[in-house]
Coordinates of C-alpha atoms in Angstrom, one line a residue:
Chain A
M845 CA -1.7 -126.2 -12.4
K846 CA -2.5 -128.3 -15.5
S847 CA -2.2 -131.5 -13.5
I848 CA -4.7 -130.3 -10.9
F849 CA -7.1 -129.5 -13.6
Y850 CA -6.8 -133.0 -15.1
T851 CA -7.1 -134.6 -11.7
R852 CA -10.3 -132.7 -10.9
F853 CA -11.7 -133.5 -14.4
F854 CA -11.1 -137.3 -14.0
I855 CA -12.6 -137.2 -10.5
L856 CA -15.7 -135.3 -11.6
L857 CA -16.3 -137.1 -14.9
P858 CA -17.3 -140.5 -13.4
W859 CA -19.6 -138.9 -10.8
I860 CA -21.4 -137.1 -13.6
L861 CA -21.7 -140.4 -15.4
I862 CA -23.1 -142.0 -12.3
V863 CA -25.8 -139.3 -12.1
I864 CA -26.7 -139.8 -15.8
I865 CA -26.9 -143.6 -15.3
V866 CA -29.1 -143.3 -12.3
I867 CA -31.5 -140.9 -14.1
D868 CA -31.5 -143.3 -17.1
I869 CA -32.3 -146.4 -14.9
D870 CA -35.5 -144.7 -13.7
T871 CA -36.6 -144.0 -17.2
K872 CA -35.8 -147.5 -18.5
R873 CA -37.3 -149.2 -15.5
L874 CA -40.6 -147.5 -16.3
S875 CA -40.5 -148.5 -20.0
V876 CA -39.8 -152.1 -19.1
R877 CA -42.8 -152.3 -16.9
N878 CA -45.7 -153.4 -19.1
T879 CA -49.2 -152.0 -19.0
A880 CA -50.3 -154.6 -16.5
S881 CA -47.8 -153.6 -13.9
F882 CA -48.5 -150.0 -14.5
Y883 CA -52.2 -150.6 -14.0
L884 CA -51.6 -152.5 -10.8
S885 CA -49.2 -149.9 -9.4
R886 CA -51.9 -147.3 -10.0
L887 CA -54.2 -149.4 -7.9
G888 CA -51.7 -148.9 -5.1
N889 CA -50.4 -152.4 -5.4
V890 CA -47.0 -153.5 -4.1
H891 CA -44.6 -154.9 -6.6
G892 CA -41.2 -156.4 -7.1
S893 CA -39.3 -157.5 -4.0
N894 CA -42.3 -156.8 -1.7
A895 CA -44.7 -158.9 -3.7
T896 CA -43.7 -162.2 -1.9
S897 CA -44.7 -160.8 1.5
L898 CA -48.3 -160.3 0.3
P899 CA -50.9 -162.8 1.5
V900 CA -51.6 -165.4 -1.3
I901 CA -55.0 -165.3 -2.8
Y902 CA -56.4 -168.8 -3.2
A903 CA -59.2 -168.7 -5.8
I904 CA -61.3 -171.9 -5.7
T905 CA -62.9 -172.5 -9.2
P906 CA -65.3 -175.4 -9.7
T907 CA -65.6 -176.3 -13.4
Y908 CA -67.3 -178.8 -15.6
S909 CA -67.0 -180.0 -19.2
R910 CA -69.2 -178.1 -21.7
A911 CA -68.8 -176.3 -25.0
V912 CA -67.7 -172.9 -23.5
Q913 CA -65.4 -174.4 -20.8
K914 CA -62.1 -173.6 -22.4
A915 CA -63.3 -170.1 -23.5
E916 CA -64.3 -169.4 -19.9
L917 CA -61.1 -170.7 -18.4
T918 CA -59.1 -168.6 -21.0
R919 CA -60.6 -165.3 -20.0
L920 CA -60.4 -166.2 -16.3
A921 CA -56.7 -167.0 -16.6
N922 CA -56.2 -163.8 -18.6
T923 CA -57.5 -161.9 -15.5
F924 CA -55.8 -164.0 -12.8
R925 CA -52.4 -163.7 -14.5
Q926 CA -52.3 -160.1 -13.5
V927 CA -53.0 -160.7 -9.8
P928 CA -49.7 -160.9 -7.8
Q929 CA -49.3 -163.8 -5.3
F930 CA -52.2 -165.8 -6.8
H931 CA -52.9 -169.5 -6.4
W932 CA -55.6 -171.0 -8.5
I933 CA -57.4 -174.1 -7.2
V934 CA -59.3 -175.6 -10.1
V935 CA -61.7 -178.5 -9.2
E936 CA -63.3 -180.4 -12.0
D937 CA -66.6 -182.2 -11.7
S938 CA -65.2 -185.4 -13.2
N939 CA -63.9 -188.8 -12.2
S940 CA -60.4 -187.9 -13.4
H941 CA -58.4 -184.9 -14.6
T942 CA -59.6 -184.1 -18.1
E943 CA -56.9 -183.6 -20.8
L944 CA -58.4 -180.3 -21.8
V945 CA -58.1 -178.7 -18.3
S946 CA -54.7 -180.4 -17.6
R947 CA -53.2 -179.0 -20.8
F948 CA -54.8 -175.6 -20.2
L949 CA -53.5 -175.2 -16.7
A950 CA -50.0 -176.4 -17.6
R951 CA -49.8 -173.7 -20.3
S952 CA -51.5 -171.0 -18.2
G953 CA -48.5 -169.4 -16.6
L954 CA -50.3 -169.5 -13.2
R955 CA -49.5 -171.2 -10.0
Y956 CA -52.3 -173.8 -9.6
T957 CA -53.6 -176.9 -8.0
H958 CA -55.7 -179.2 -10.2
L959 CA -58.3 -181.4 -8.3
N960 CA -61.3 -183.4 -9.4
V961 CA -64.4 -184.9 -7.8
F962 CA -67.5 -186.2 -9.5
T963 CA -70.8 -185.0 -8.3
P964 CA -73.1 -188.0 -7.8
R965 CA -76.0 -187.9 -10.3
R966 CA -78.6 -187.8 -7.6
F967 CA -77.3 -184.3 -6.6
K968 CA -77.5 -182.9 -10.2
R969 CA -81.2 -182.0 -10.1
T970 CA -82.7 -178.5 -10.5
G971 CA -82.9 -176.6 -7.2
M972 CA -80.0 -178.5 -5.7
P973 CA -76.9 -176.5 -4.9
R974 CA -74.1 -176.9 -7.4
A975 CA -70.4 -177.4 -7.0
T976 CA -70.7 -178.4 -3.3
E977 CA -68.3 -181.4 -3.6
Q978 CA -65.8 -179.4 -5.6
R979 CA -65.7 -176.5 -3.2
N980 CA -65.4 -178.8 -0.2
L981 CA -62.6 -180.7 -1.8
A982 CA -60.6 -177.5 -2.3
L983 CA -61.2 -176.6 1.4
G984 CA -59.9 -180.0 2.3
W985 CA -56.8 -179.5 0.2
L986 CA -56.0 -176.2 1.9
R987 CA -56.4 -177.8 5.3
G988 CA -54.0 -180.6 4.3
H989 CA -51.4 -178.4 2.6
R990 CA -51.3 -175.1 4.4
S991 CA -50.4 -174.4 8.0
S992 CA -50.7 -171.6 10.6
K993 CA -47.5 -170.1 9.1
D994 CA -49.1 -169.4 5.7
K995 CA -50.6 -166.0 5.0
G996 CA -53.6 -166.3 2.6
V997 CA -57.1 -165.3 1.6
V998 CA -59.6 -167.8 0.2
F999 CA -62.2 -166.7 -2.5
F1000 CA -64.7 -168.8 -4.4
A1001 CA -64.3 -167.8 -8.1
D1002 CA -66.9 -169.4 -10.3
D1003 CA -65.7 -169.8 -13.9
D1004 CA -68.3 -167.6 -15.6
N1005 CA -68.2 -164.5 -13.4
T1006 CA -66.3 -161.4 -14.4
Y1007 CA -63.6 -160.1 -12.0
S1008 CA -61.9 -156.7 -12.0
L1009 CA -58.3 -156.6 -10.8
E1010 CA -59.2 -154.1 -8.1
L1011 CA -61.4 -156.8 -6.4
F1012 CA -58.3 -158.9 -5.5
E1013 CA -56.5 -155.9 -4.0
E1014 CA -59.6 -155.3 -1.9
M1015 CA -59.9 -158.8 -0.6
R1016 CA -56.2 -159.2 0.1
S1017 CA -56.4 -157.4 3.4
T1018 CA -59.2 -159.7 4.7
R1019 CA -58.5 -160.4 8.4
R1020 CA -61.4 -162.8 9.0
V1021 CA -64.3 -162.6 6.5
S1022 CA -64.7 -159.7 4.1
V1023 CA -67.7 -158.7 1.9
W1024 CA -68.5 -156.4 -1.0
P1025 CA -71.3 -155.8 -3.7
V1026 CA -71.8 -158.2 -6.6
G1027 CA -73.2 -156.9 -9.9
L1028 CA -76.0 -158.5 -12.0
V1029 CA -77.4 -160.9 -9.5
G1030 CA -80.7 -161.7 -7.8
G1031 CA -82.7 -160.1 -10.6
R1032 CA -81.2 -156.7 -9.8
R1033 CA -78.3 -154.5 -11.1
Y1034 CA -76.4 -155.5 -8.0
E1035 CA -76.8 -156.8 -4.5
R1036 CA -74.7 -155.4 -1.6
P1037 CA -74.2 -155.4 2.1
L1038 CA -75.6 -152.3 3.8
V1039 CA -73.0 -150.6 5.9
E1040 CA -73.3 -148.2 8.8
N1041 CA -70.3 -147.0 10.8
G1042 CA -68.1 -149.6 9.2
K1043 CA -70.4 -152.5 10.2
V1044 CA -72.7 -154.6 8.0
V1045 CA -76.3 -153.9 9.2
G1046 CA -78.4 -155.5 6.5
W1047 CA -78.6 -156.5 2.8
Y1048 CA -79.8 -154.7 -0.3
T1049 CA -80.9 -157.7 -2.3
G1050 CA -83.2 -158.9 -5.1
W1051 CA -84.8 -161.9 -3.3
K1052 CA -85.0 -163.8 0.0
A1053 CA -83.9 -160.9 2.0
D1054 CA -84.3 -163.0 5.1
R1055 CA -81.2 -165.1 4.4
P1056 CA -78.8 -164.7 7.3
F1057 CA -76.1 -163.7 4.8
A1058 CA -78.0 -162.5 1.7
I1059 CA -74.8 -162.6 -0.5
D1060 CA -73.6 -164.4 -3.6
M1061 CA -70.7 -166.8 -3.7
A1062 CA -68.6 -164.1 -5.4
G1063 CA -69.3 -161.6 -2.7
F1064 CA -67.0 -162.6 0.1
A1065 CA -63.5 -163.8 1.0
V1066 CA -62.2 -165.7 4.1
N1067 CA -58.7 -165.5 5.7
L1068 CA -56.9 -168.7 5.2
Q1069 CA -56.4 -169.0 9.0
V1070 CA -60.2 -168.9 9.5
I1071 CA -60.5 -171.8 7.1
L1072 CA -57.8 -173.7 9.0
S1073 CA -59.0 -173.0 12.5
N1074 CA -62.6 -174.1 11.6
P1075 CA -61.7 -177.5 10.2
R1076 CA -65.4 -178.7 10.0
A1077 CA -66.7 -175.6 8.1
L1078 CA -68.0 -177.0 4.8
F1079 CA -70.7 -176.4 2.2
K1080 CA -73.8 -178.5 3.1
R1081 CA -75.1 -181.1 0.8
R1082 CA -77.9 -182.6 2.8
G1083 CA -80.9 -180.3 3.5
A1084 CA -79.3 -177.4 1.6
K1085 CA -81.9 -175.1 0.2
P1086 CA -81.5 -173.0 -3.0
G1087 CA -79.6 -169.8 -2.4
M1088 CA -78.7 -170.9 1.1
Q1089 CA -75.2 -172.3 0.4
E1090 CA -73.4 -169.0 1.2
S1091 CA -75.4 -168.5 4.5
D1092 CA -75.0 -172.1 5.6
F1093 CA -71.2 -171.8 5.1
L1094 CA -70.7 -168.4 6.5
K1095 CA -72.7 -168.9 9.7
Q1096 CA -70.2 -171.7 10.6
I1097 CA -67.3 -169.2 10.6
T1098 CA -68.5 -165.7 11.3
K1099 CA -71.3 -163.4 12.4
V1100 CA -72.9 -160.6 10.4
E1101 CA -71.5 -157.9 12.8
D1102 CA -68.0 -159.2 12.4
L1103 CA -67.9 -158.9 8.6
E1104 CA -65.3 -156.5 7.1
P1105 CA -66.9 -154.3 4.4
K1106 CA -64.6 -153.7 1.3
A1107 CA -64.9 -151.7 -1.9
K1108 CA -65.5 -148.3 -0.2
N1109 CA -68.0 -149.5 2.4
C1110 CA -69.7 -151.7 -0.2
T1111 CA -70.5 -149.0 -2.7
Q1112 CA -68.4 -150.2 -5.6
V1113 CA -69.2 -153.1 -8.0
L1114 CA -65.9 -154.9 -8.7
V1115 CA -67.3 -158.3 -9.7
W1116 CA -70.2 -159.3 -11.9
H1117 CA -72.3 -162.4 -11.9
T1118 CA -72.2 -162.8 -15.7
R1119 CA -73.7 -165.9 -17.3
T1120 CA -72.5 -167.2 -20.7
E1121 CA -75.2 -168.4 -23.2
K1122 CA -75.4 -172.0 -23.8
V1123 CA -74.0 -172.7 -27.2
N1124 CA -76.2 -173.8 -30.1
L1125 CA -74.5 -176.7 -31.8
G1126 CA -77.5 -177.5 -33.9
N1127 CA -75.6 -177.6 -37.2
E1128 CA -72.9 -180.0 -35.8
T1129 CA -74.8 -183.1 -36.7
K1130 CA -76.4 -181.9 -39.9
R1131 CA -73.2 -181.2 -41.6
Q1132 CA -70.1 -183.1 -42.6
Q1133 CA -67.4 -183.6 -39.9
D1134 CA -64.0 -182.1 -40.1
S1135 CA -61.0 -184.4 -41.2
V1136 CA -58.9 -183.3 -38.2
Y1137 CA -59.7 -183.1 -34.4
I1138 CA -59.5 -179.6 -33.1
E1139 CA -59.9 -178.8 -29.4
V1140 CA -62.3 -175.9 -28.7
Chain B
M1367 CA 3.1 -140.2 -2.5
K1368 CA 0.1 -140.0 -0.2
S1369 CA -1.6 -137.4 -2.5
I1370 CA -1.2 -139.7 -5.6
F1371 CA -2.8 -142.6 -3.6
Y1372 CA -5.8 -140.4 -2.7
T1373 CA -6.1 -139.2 -6.3
R1374 CA -6.1 -142.7 -7.7
F1375 CA -8.6 -143.8 -5.1
F1376 CA -11.1 -141.1 -5.9
I1377 CA -10.7 -141.7 -9.6
L1378 CA -11.2 -145.5 -9.2
L1379 CA -14.0 -145.4 -6.6
P1380 CA -16.7 -143.9 -8.9
W1381 CA -15.8 -146.2 -11.7
I1382 CA -16.3 -149.2 -9.4
L1383 CA -19.7 -147.7 -8.4
I1384 CA -20.7 -147.4 -12.0
V1385 CA -20.0 -151.1 -12.6
I1386 CA -22.0 -152.1 -9.5
I1387 CA -24.9 -149.9 -10.6
V1388 CA -25.0 -151.3 -14.1
I1389 CA -25.0 -154.9 -12.8
D1390 CA -27.8 -154.0 -10.3
I1391 CA -30.0 -152.5 -13.1
D1392 CA -30.0 -155.8 -15.0
T1393 CA -31.1 -157.8 -11.9
K1394 CA -33.8 -155.3 -11.0
R1395 CA -35.2 -155.1 -14.5
L1396 CA -35.9 -158.8 -14.4
S1397 CA -37.6 -158.8 -11.0
V1398 CA -39.9 -156.0 -12.3
R1399 CA -41.4 -158.3 -15.0
N1400 CA -44.6 -159.8 -13.7
T1401 CA -46.2 -163.1 -14.6
A1402 CA -47.9 -161.7 -17.6
S1403 CA -44.6 -160.8 -19.3
F1404 CA -43.2 -164.2 -18.3
Y1405 CA -46.2 -165.9 -19.9
L1406 CA -45.8 -163.9 -23.1
S1407 CA -42.1 -164.6 -23.3
R1408 CA -42.9 -168.3 -23.1
L1409 CA -45.1 -167.8 -26.2
G1410 CA -42.0 -166.6 -28.0
N1411 CA -43.0 -163.0 -27.8
V1412 CA -40.5 -160.2 -28.1
H1413 CA -40.2 -157.9 -25.1
G1414 CA -38.3 -155.0 -23.7
S1415 CA -36.4 -152.7 -26.1
N1416 CA -37.6 -154.7 -29.1
A1417 CA -41.3 -154.3 -28.2
T1418 CA -41.6 -150.9 -29.8
S1419 CA -40.5 -152.2 -33.2
L1420 CA -43.5 -154.6 -33.3
P1421 CA -46.4 -153.7 -35.5
V1422 CA -49.2 -152.1 -33.4
I1423 CA -52.4 -154.2 -33.1
Y1424 CA -55.4 -151.9 -33.6
A1425 CA -58.4 -153.7 -32.1
I1426 CA -61.8 -152.1 -33.2
T1427 CA -64.5 -152.8 -30.6
P1428 CA -68.0 -151.5 -31.2
T1429 CA -70.0 -151.3 -27.9
Y1430 CA -73.4 -150.2 -26.7
S1431 CA -75.0 -149.5 -23.4
R1432 CA -76.6 -152.5 -21.6
A1433 CA -76.5 -154.1 -18.2
V1434 CA -73.4 -156.3 -18.9
Q1435 CA -71.4 -153.6 -20.8
K1436 CA -68.9 -152.7 -18.0
A1437 CA -68.4 -156.4 -17.1
E1438 CA -67.7 -157.2 -20.7
L1439 CA -65.3 -154.3 -21.1
T1440 CA -63.6 -155.3 -17.9
R1441 CA -62.7 -158.7 -19.0
L1442 CA -61.7 -157.5 -22.4
A1443 CA -59.3 -154.9 -20.9
N1444 CA -57.9 -157.6 -18.6
T1445 CA -57.0 -159.6 -21.7
F1446 CA -55.8 -156.7 -23.9
R1447 CA -53.6 -155.3 -21.1
Q1448 CA -51.2 -158.3 -21.6
V1449 CA -50.8 -157.7 -25.4
P1450 CA -47.7 -155.6 -26.2
Q1451 CA -48.0 -152.7 -28.6
F1452 CA -51.8 -152.7 -28.5
H1453 CA -54.1 -149.8 -29.4
W1454 CA -57.8 -150.1 -28.5
I1455 CA -60.3 -148.3 -30.7
V1456 CA -63.6 -148.3 -28.8
V1457 CA -66.6 -147.0 -30.7
E1458 CA -69.8 -146.4 -28.8
D1459 CA -73.3 -146.7 -30.4
S1460 CA -74.3 -143.3 -28.9
N1461 CA -74.7 -139.6 -29.6
S1462 CA -71.8 -138.7 -27.3
H1463 CA -69.2 -140.4 -25.2
T1464 CA -71.0 -142.0 -22.2
E1465 CA -69.5 -141.3 -18.8
L1466 CA -69.3 -145.0 -18.0
V1467 CA -67.1 -145.8 -21.0
S1468 CA -65.0 -142.6 -20.7
R1469 CA -64.2 -143.3 -17.1
F1470 CA -63.5 -147.0 -17.8
L1471 CA -61.1 -146.3 -20.6
A1472 CA -59.3 -143.6 -18.6
R1473 CA -58.6 -146.1 -15.8
S1474 CA -57.9 -149.1 -18.1
G1475 CA -54.1 -148.6 -18.4
L1476 CA -54.4 -149.2 -22.1
R1477 CA -53.5 -147.0 -25.1
Y1478 CA -56.9 -146.2 -26.6
T1479 CA -59.1 -144.0 -28.9
H1480 CA -62.6 -143.4 -27.8
L1481 CA -65.1 -142.7 -30.6
N1482 CA -68.9 -142.7 -30.9
V1483 CA -71.6 -142.8 -33.6
F1484 CA -75.3 -143.4 -33.2
T1485 CA -76.9 -146.1 -35.3
P1486 CA -80.0 -144.7 -36.9
R1487 CA -83.1 -146.5 -35.5
R1488 CA -84.2 -147.7 -38.9
F1489 CA -81.0 -149.9 -39.1
K1490 CA -81.7 -151.5 -35.7
R1491 CA -84.1 -154.2 -37.0
T1492 CA -83.5 -157.9 -36.7
G1493 CA -81.7 -159.4 -39.7
M1494 CA -79.8 -156.1 -40.3
P1495 CA -76.0 -156.2 -39.8
R1496 CA -75.0 -154.6 -36.5
A1497 CA -72.2 -152.2 -35.7
T1498 CA -71.6 -151.1 -39.3
E1499 CA -71.4 -147.4 -38.5
Q1500 CA -69.1 -148.0 -35.6
R1501 CA -66.6 -150.2 -37.5
N1502 CA -66.6 -147.8 -40.5
L1503 CA -65.9 -144.8 -38.1
A1504 CA -62.9 -146.6 -36.7
L1505 CA -61.6 -147.3 -40.2
G1506 CA -62.0 -143.6 -41.0
W1507 CA -60.1 -142.7 -37.9
L1508 CA -57.2 -145.0 -38.9
R1509 CA -57.1 -143.4 -42.4
G1510 CA -57.1 -139.9 -40.9
H1511 CA -54.5 -140.6 -38.2
R1512 CA -52.1 -143.2 -39.5
S1513 CA -49.7 -143.0 -42.5
S1514 CA -47.6 -145.2 -44.8
K1515 CA -44.9 -145.0 -42.1
D1516 CA -46.9 -146.8 -39.5
K1517 CA -46.6 -150.5 -39.0
G1518 CA -49.9 -152.1 -37.8
V1519 CA -52.5 -154.8 -37.9
V1520 CA -56.3 -154.1 -37.7
F1521 CA -58.6 -156.6 -36.0
F1522 CA -62.4 -156.4 -35.3
A1523 CA -62.7 -157.4 -31.6
D1524 CA -66.4 -157.5 -30.6
D1525 CA -66.9 -156.9 -26.9
D1526 CA -68.4 -160.3 -25.9
N1527 CA -66.0 -162.7 -27.6
T1528 CA -63.2 -164.5 -25.7
Y1529 CA -59.6 -163.9 -26.9
S1530 CA -56.5 -165.9 -26.0
L1531 CA -53.2 -164.0 -25.9
E1532 CA -51.7 -166.4 -28.5
L1533 CA -54.3 -165.0 -31.0
F1534 CA -52.6 -161.6 -31.0
E1535 CA -49.1 -163.0 -31.6
E1536 CA -50.5 -165.0 -34.5
M1537 CA -52.1 -162.0 -36.2
R1538 CA -49.2 -159.6 -35.6
S1539 CA -47.3 -161.0 -38.6
T1540 CA -50.2 -160.3 -41.0
R1541 CA -48.7 -159.1 -44.3
R1542 CA -52.0 -158.4 -46.1
V1543 CA -55.0 -160.3 -44.7
S1544 CA -54.7 -163.3 -42.3
V1545 CA -57.4 -165.8 -41.2
W1546 CA -57.8 -168.5 -38.5
P1547 CA -60.6 -170.7 -36.9
V1548 CA -63.3 -169.2 -34.6
G1549 CA -64.8 -171.4 -31.9
L1550 CA -68.5 -171.7 -31.0
V1551 CA -70.0 -170.1 -34.1
G1552 CA -72.5 -171.0 -36.9
G1553 CA -74.2 -173.7 -34.8
R1554 CA -70.9 -175.7 -34.7
R1555 CA -68.0 -176.2 -32.3
Y1556 CA -66.0 -174.1 -34.6
E1557 CA -65.7 -172.8 -38.2
R1558 CA -62.4 -172.7 -40.0
P1559 CA -60.7 -172.0 -43.3
L1560 CA -59.6 -175.2 -45.0
V1561 CA -55.9 -175.0 -46.0
E1562 CA -54.0 -177.0 -48.6
N1563 CA -50.3 -176.3 -49.2
G1564 CA -50.4 -173.1 -47.3
K1565 CA -53.4 -171.7 -49.2
V1566 CA -57.1 -171.3 -48.2
V1567 CA -59.1 -173.6 -50.5
G1568 CA -62.5 -173.6 -48.8
W1569 CA -64.5 -173.3 -45.6
Y1570 CA -65.5 -175.7 -42.9
T1571 CA -68.7 -173.9 -41.7
G1572 CA -72.0 -174.3 -40.0
W1573 CA -74.2 -172.4 -42.5
K1574 CA -74.2 -170.6 -45.8
A1575 CA -71.1 -172.4 -47.1
D1576 CA -71.5 -170.5 -50.4
R1577 CA -70.4 -167.1 -48.8
P1578 CA -67.2 -165.9 -50.7
F1579 CA -65.5 -165.6 -47.3
A1580 CA -67.4 -167.9 -44.9
I1581 CA -65.7 -166.4 -41.8
D1582 CA -66.8 -164.6 -38.6
M1583 CA -65.7 -161.1 -37.8
A1584 CA -63.3 -162.5 -35.2
G1585 CA -61.6 -164.7 -37.8
F1586 CA -59.4 -162.3 -39.7
A1587 CA -57.0 -159.4 -39.4
V1588 CA -55.8 -156.9 -42.0
N1589 CA -52.5 -155.1 -42.3
L1590 CA -52.9 -151.4 -41.6
Q1591 CA -51.3 -150.5 -45.0
V1592 CA -54.0 -152.5 -46.8
I1593 CA -56.7 -150.4 -44.9
L1594 CA -54.9 -147.2 -45.9
S1595 CA -54.3 -148.2 -49.5
N1596 CA -57.9 -149.1 -50.0
P1597 CA -59.5 -145.9 -48.7
R1598 CA -63.0 -146.9 -50.0
A1599 CA -63.1 -150.3 -48.4
L1600 CA -66.0 -150.1 -45.8
F1601 CA -68.7 -152.3 -44.3
K1602 CA -71.9 -152.0 -46.4
R1603 CA -75.1 -150.7 -44.9
R1604 CA -77.3 -150.7 -47.9
G1605 CA -78.2 -154.1 -49.3
A1606 CA -76.2 -156.0 -46.7
K1607 CA -77.5 -159.5 -46.1
P1608 CA -77.2 -161.3 -42.7
G1609 CA -73.9 -163.0 -42.4
M1610 CA -72.5 -161.2 -45.5
Q1611 CA -70.7 -158.3 -43.7
E1612 CA -67.4 -160.1 -43.6
S1613 CA -67.5 -161.2 -47.2
D1614 CA -68.7 -157.8 -48.4
F1615 CA -65.7 -156.1 -46.7
L1616 CA -63.0 -158.7 -47.5
K1617 CA -63.8 -158.9 -51.2
Q1618 CA -62.9 -155.2 -51.5
I1619 CA -59.4 -155.8 -50.2
T1620 CA -58.3 -159.4 -51.0
K1621 CA -58.9 -162.7 -52.8
V1622 CA -59.4 -166.1 -51.1
E1623 CA -56.2 -167.4 -52.6
D1624 CA -54.2 -164.5 -51.1
L1625 CA -55.3 -165.1 -47.5
E1626 CA -52.6 -166.0 -45.0
P1627 CA -53.6 -168.9 -42.8
K1628 CA -52.5 -168.5 -39.1
A1629 CA -52.9 -170.8 -36.0
K1630 CA -51.0 -173.8 -37.5
N1631 CA -52.6 -173.8 -40.9
C1632 CA -56.0 -173.0 -39.3
T1633 CA -56.1 -176.0 -37.0
Q1634 CA -56.1 -174.2 -33.6
V1635 CA -59.0 -172.4 -32.0
L1636 CA -57.6 -169.2 -30.3
V1637 CA -60.8 -167.1 -30.2
W1638 CA -64.3 -168.0 -29.2
H1639 CA -67.6 -166.4 -30.3
T1640 CA -69.0 -166.4 -26.7
R1641 CA -72.4 -164.8 -26.0
T1642 CA -73.3 -163.4 -22.6
E1643 CA -76.8 -164.0 -21.3
K1644 CA -79.1 -161.0 -21.2
V1645 CA -79.5 -160.1 -17.5
N1646 CA -82.7 -160.6 -15.7
L1647 CA -83.5 -157.3 -13.9
G1648 CA -87.0 -158.4 -13.0
N1649 CA -86.6 -157.7 -9.3
E1650 CA -85.3 -154.2 -9.9
T1651 CA -88.7 -152.5 -10.0
K1652 CA -90.5 -154.8 -7.5
R1653 CA -88.2 -153.9 -4.6
Q1654 CA -87.1 -150.8 -2.8
Q1655 CA -84.3 -148.7 -4.5
D1656 CA -80.9 -148.2 -3.0
S1657 CA -80.1 -144.9 -1.2
V1658 CA -76.9 -144.4 -3.2
Y1659 CA -76.2 -144.5 -6.9
I1660 CA -73.7 -147.3 -7.8
E1661 CA -72.3 -147.8 -11.3
V1662 CA -72.5 -151.4 -12.5

């Protein structure tokens, strides 16, 4: 009798332990997740083993040397670091990789590609579209280094805008070309595509409403395969008019009626066209210089 | 004989299962960590079970309603979400909690305290120090809700600056009051405390070098216990001169020779005094209004 009791006890004990351990795992796993993952999981994002099957988001960021450059790249990287399956294509407007950007990217913790191309001085006049060469170089890189097997979404992420994490989860499902509202642009609180029955039927905009695609650079994403299957689609340098860059590019790869509206049928602002003030360095020359060199 | 075999089998089986489960937990726990945690661990940061023993960083952010407010809060939250043991004290300049900020904080994934106090109109003139009431309310909240048992560091994080993650790991070890350089301030590339033999001996600054503490609000942190043991230390409203807020506050709680220099003896810029351009909403009234209300 006694032996049966012991046998049962030793059979039951480990099973009870297993149950306790399994309950404990769930609790611990939660505590290990940091706030970022928590936040993302609340956005309905897939994590852990499934993350690698998500399409990669290729964010193309043209950048140029100026007082606020490192600050801007810092807060961009702080945002992008929380986006799963993210690949940052940073294109400097310079004749070679600058030390500042090289060092910054190497320490960023992000998957990245660092490119550079210098904008000829004749194209740097007011009214001329900016960052054309840089964006086109990034498109060329994608065409040279990615194939029909790669799942991805391409987005033009200027270095002074503000991006919510939700934006990236919206654009990730882009089948061909997707669109959404952009805040603080065109002299308005926001601009947005007008949507009826799931189709874009017009544009709520602050200026030049007659543009074929009255949308900011931060307002659309393109499936990687669309970029690859339209190898000649580029941003125009010659004959480009102010504000027409987006339209000139988009009309090469899509039609208005084929656009995929995101952000609840284009009724949510998830990206803002913020502009950082030019820094006053007026006291730099008036005063004594520092004895050490410090990167800013 | 057979019965003994079965008994042993059923006793051993669950133990083997336990071992398998325990090994599995460790593997899974690693895969759950996302890039943010990886990045932080490369900065020499403590994670996992040790994280809770870190002092809490209390970031005090005064904020007010304006076109770029949600954009600014969005990129701030994107940065703060990656700081372990972080508590955000957001103080609105308003008579009550605004819906925008309430909703934003509730969705932010951050530990936070939401306060508000309206700045009387007579204090809103040019040349008058800003956000005095908001910062003092936050200090009052800390004194009312934290005790001598709590380990923490208090930092004044204005909502338009740019913060690197490294900054928070530097300030976390603040014993009394710590200081470091601030980029893009005072009409210079940066301002910084001058350090000799581990002590602050002067200030490299763009203006008013004769201030007792020639430092920006973003350039120092205070141990929570120093805030609690100096219950009358506050930001001055009456008689406050422009640029003297920091000095007026700091001289109530410390002396220049006791400051703890951070960021490699104050030779690294880890925070930038960026300013966001005021938004042009000139086309908002000229054009037709949208049929739906969209928060920006």
